[in-house]
Coordinates of C-alpha atoms and ligand atoms in Angstrom, one line a residue:
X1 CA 62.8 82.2 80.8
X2 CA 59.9 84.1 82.6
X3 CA 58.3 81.7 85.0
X4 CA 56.6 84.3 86.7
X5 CA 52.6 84.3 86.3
X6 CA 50.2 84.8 89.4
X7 CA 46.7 84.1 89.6
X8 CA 43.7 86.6 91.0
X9 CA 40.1 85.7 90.6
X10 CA 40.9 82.7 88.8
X11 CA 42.7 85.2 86.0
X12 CA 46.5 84.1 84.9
X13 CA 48.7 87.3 84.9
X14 CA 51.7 86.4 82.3
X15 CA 54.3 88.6 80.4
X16 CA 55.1 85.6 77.9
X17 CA 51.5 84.8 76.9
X18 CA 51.6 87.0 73.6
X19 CA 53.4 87.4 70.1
X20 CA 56.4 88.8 69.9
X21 CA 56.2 92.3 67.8
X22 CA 59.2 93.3 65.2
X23 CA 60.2 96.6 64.9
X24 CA 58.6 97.5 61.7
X25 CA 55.2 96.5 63.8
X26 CA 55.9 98.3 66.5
X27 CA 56.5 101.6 64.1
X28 CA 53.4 100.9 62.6
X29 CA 51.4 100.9 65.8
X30 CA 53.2 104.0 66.6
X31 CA 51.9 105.1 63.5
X32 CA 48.0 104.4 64.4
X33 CA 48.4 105.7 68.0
X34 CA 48.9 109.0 66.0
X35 CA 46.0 108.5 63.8
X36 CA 43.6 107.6 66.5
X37 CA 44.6 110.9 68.1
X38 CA 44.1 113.1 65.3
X39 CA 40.7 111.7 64.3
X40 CA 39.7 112.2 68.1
X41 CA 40.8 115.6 67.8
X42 CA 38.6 116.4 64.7
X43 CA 35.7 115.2 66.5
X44 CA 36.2 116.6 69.6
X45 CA 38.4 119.9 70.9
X46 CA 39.0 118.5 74.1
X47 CA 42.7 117.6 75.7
X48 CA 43.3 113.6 74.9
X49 CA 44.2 111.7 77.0
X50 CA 47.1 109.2 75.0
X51 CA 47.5 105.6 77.5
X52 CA 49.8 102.6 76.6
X53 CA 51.8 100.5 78.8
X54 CA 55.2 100.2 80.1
X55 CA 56.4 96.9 78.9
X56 CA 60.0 96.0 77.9
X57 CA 60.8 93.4 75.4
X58 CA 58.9 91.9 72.1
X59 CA 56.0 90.9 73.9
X60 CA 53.7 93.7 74.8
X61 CA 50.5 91.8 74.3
X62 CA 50.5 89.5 77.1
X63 CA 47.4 89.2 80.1
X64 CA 50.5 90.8 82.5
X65 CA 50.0 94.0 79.6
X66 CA 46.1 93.6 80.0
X67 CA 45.7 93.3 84.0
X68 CA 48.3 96.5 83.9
X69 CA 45.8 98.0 80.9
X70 CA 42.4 97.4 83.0
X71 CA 44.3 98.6 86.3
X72 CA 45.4 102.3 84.4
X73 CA 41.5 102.8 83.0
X74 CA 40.3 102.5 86.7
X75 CA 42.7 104.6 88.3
X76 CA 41.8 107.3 85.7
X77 CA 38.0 107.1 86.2
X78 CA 38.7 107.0 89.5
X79 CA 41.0 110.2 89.5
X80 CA 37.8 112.0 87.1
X81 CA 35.3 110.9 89.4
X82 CA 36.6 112.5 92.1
X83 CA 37.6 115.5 90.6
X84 CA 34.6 115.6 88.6
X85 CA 35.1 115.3 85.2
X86 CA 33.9 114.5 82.6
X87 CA 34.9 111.8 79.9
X88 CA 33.5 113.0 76.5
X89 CA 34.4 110.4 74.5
X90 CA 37.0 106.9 75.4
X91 CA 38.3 104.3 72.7
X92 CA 40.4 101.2 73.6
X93 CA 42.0 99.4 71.0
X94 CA 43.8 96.1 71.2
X95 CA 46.5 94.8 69.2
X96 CA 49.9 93.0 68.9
X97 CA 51.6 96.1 69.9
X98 CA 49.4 95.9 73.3
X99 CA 46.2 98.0 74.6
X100 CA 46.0 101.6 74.4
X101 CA 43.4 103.9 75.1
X102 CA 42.4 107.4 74.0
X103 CA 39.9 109.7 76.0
X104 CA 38.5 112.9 75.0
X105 CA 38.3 114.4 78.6
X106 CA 36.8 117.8 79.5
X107 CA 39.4 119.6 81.3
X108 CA 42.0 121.9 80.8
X109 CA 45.4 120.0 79.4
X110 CA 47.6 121.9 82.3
X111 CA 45.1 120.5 85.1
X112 CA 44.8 117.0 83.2
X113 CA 48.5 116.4 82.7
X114 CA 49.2 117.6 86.5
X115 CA 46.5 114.5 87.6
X116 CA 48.3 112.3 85.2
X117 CA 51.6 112.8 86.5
X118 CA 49.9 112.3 90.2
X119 CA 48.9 109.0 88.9
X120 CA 52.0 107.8 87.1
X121 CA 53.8 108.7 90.2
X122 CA 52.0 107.7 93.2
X123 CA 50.2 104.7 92.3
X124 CA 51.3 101.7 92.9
X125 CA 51.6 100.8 89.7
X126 CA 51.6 103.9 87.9
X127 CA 55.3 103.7 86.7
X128 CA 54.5 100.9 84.4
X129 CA 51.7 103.5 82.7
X130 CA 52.7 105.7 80.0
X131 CA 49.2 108.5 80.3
X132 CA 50.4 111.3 78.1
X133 CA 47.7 114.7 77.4
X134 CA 47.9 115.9 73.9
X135 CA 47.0 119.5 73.9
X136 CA 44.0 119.7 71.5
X137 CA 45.5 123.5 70.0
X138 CA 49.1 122.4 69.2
X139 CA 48.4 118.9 68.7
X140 CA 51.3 118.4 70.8
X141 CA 51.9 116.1 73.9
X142 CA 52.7 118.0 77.2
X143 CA 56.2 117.2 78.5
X144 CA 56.9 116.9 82.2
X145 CA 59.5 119.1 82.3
X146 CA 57.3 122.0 82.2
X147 CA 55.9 120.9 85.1
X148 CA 59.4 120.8 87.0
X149 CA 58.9 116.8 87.2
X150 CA 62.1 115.2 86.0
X151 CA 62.2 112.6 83.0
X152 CA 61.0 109.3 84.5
X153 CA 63.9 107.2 86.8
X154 CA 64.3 103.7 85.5
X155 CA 62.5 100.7 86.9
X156 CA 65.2 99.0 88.7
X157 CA 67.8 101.6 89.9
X158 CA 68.1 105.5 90.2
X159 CA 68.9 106.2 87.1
X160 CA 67.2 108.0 84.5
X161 CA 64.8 105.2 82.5
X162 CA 66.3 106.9 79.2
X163 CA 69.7 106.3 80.3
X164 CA 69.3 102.5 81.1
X165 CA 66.9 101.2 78.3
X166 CA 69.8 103.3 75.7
X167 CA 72.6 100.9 77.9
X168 CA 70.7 97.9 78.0
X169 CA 71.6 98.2 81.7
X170 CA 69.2 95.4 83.1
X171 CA 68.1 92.2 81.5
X172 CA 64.9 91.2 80.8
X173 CA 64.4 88.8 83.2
X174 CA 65.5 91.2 86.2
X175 CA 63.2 93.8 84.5
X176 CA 60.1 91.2 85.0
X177 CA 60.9 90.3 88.1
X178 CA 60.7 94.0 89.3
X179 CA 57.2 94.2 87.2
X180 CA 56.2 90.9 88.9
X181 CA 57.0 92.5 92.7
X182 CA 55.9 95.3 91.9
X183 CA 52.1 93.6 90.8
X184 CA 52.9 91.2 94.0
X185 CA 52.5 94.0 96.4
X186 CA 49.8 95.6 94.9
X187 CA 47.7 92.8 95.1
X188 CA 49.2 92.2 98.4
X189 CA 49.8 88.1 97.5
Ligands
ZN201 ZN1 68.5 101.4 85.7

């Protein structure tokens, strides 16, 4: 069904080279995202920095998820190095559920979730990133509404992403194919 794969540096990039995950997996890795964050936030009261990647379907675990995964951790260094700060402390964890990352990140949560949202929205591929910043005080994560940004617009049309994934509105083959163009011009191939 997805035929799509490309190839850069000799490195296969595939959305259908993984396990699929059920639901009761994919609560449970919802589960240990929460963990992780709460046993960074006991060792460190910095803002956390929560990643994990946009990927429709039962397959989040794919090299497609990775190349996205290794793409996000560079644009945040990057976006810290030139704003100079400072990562205290940065886990990755890989699993069927797909690669997430928390960072323990010296820097007010206002400031960090304004860069974040700068990423997710002018990067190339920054709509395929989910970078949430869990205020270390409340324990909560920041929402974009209070920084008038508007819930995120679906991948394909103009809608409101909520609206369309609740509808089904767009298979998962036209879903890919927008991922897949989307990586295309980024790599300019
Ligand atoms: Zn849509």
């Amino acid at each position: 069904m997805l035929l799509f794969y490309l190839y850069l540096n000799n490195m296969l990039i595939k959305f259908n080279d993984g396990q699929q995950i059920d639901l009761a997996q994919m609560l449970l890795a919802k589960e240990k995202r929460v963990e992780n964050q709460k046993l960074m936030l006991t060792r460190h009261n910095y803002p956390l920095i929560s990643l994990s990647i946009v990927i429709p379907g039962p397959i989040k675990d794919s090299s497609g998820a990775n190349f996205l995964f290794k793409e996000a951790i560079k644009a945040l260094h990057d976006c810290f190095a030139e704003n100079t700060i400072l990562v205290i402390d940065e886990q990755h964890y890989h699993s069927i559920a797909g690669a997430e990352a928390i960072m323990s990140v010296k820097c007010s949560a206002n400031r960090l979730k304004q860069y974040c949202i700068d990423i997710e929205e002018n990067h190339p591929l920054g709509r395929l990133w989910d970078i949430d910043v869990i205020d270390p005080i409340t324990q909560q994560s920041l929402s974009r509404s209070e920084f008038k940004h508007q819930s995120r617009k679906c991948l394909i049309c103009h809608d409101m992403a909520k609206v369309c994934s609740r509808a089904r509105r767009h298979s998962l083959d036209e879903i890919f194919s927008t991922i897949e163009k989307k990586i295309g011009d980024y790599l300019n191939i």
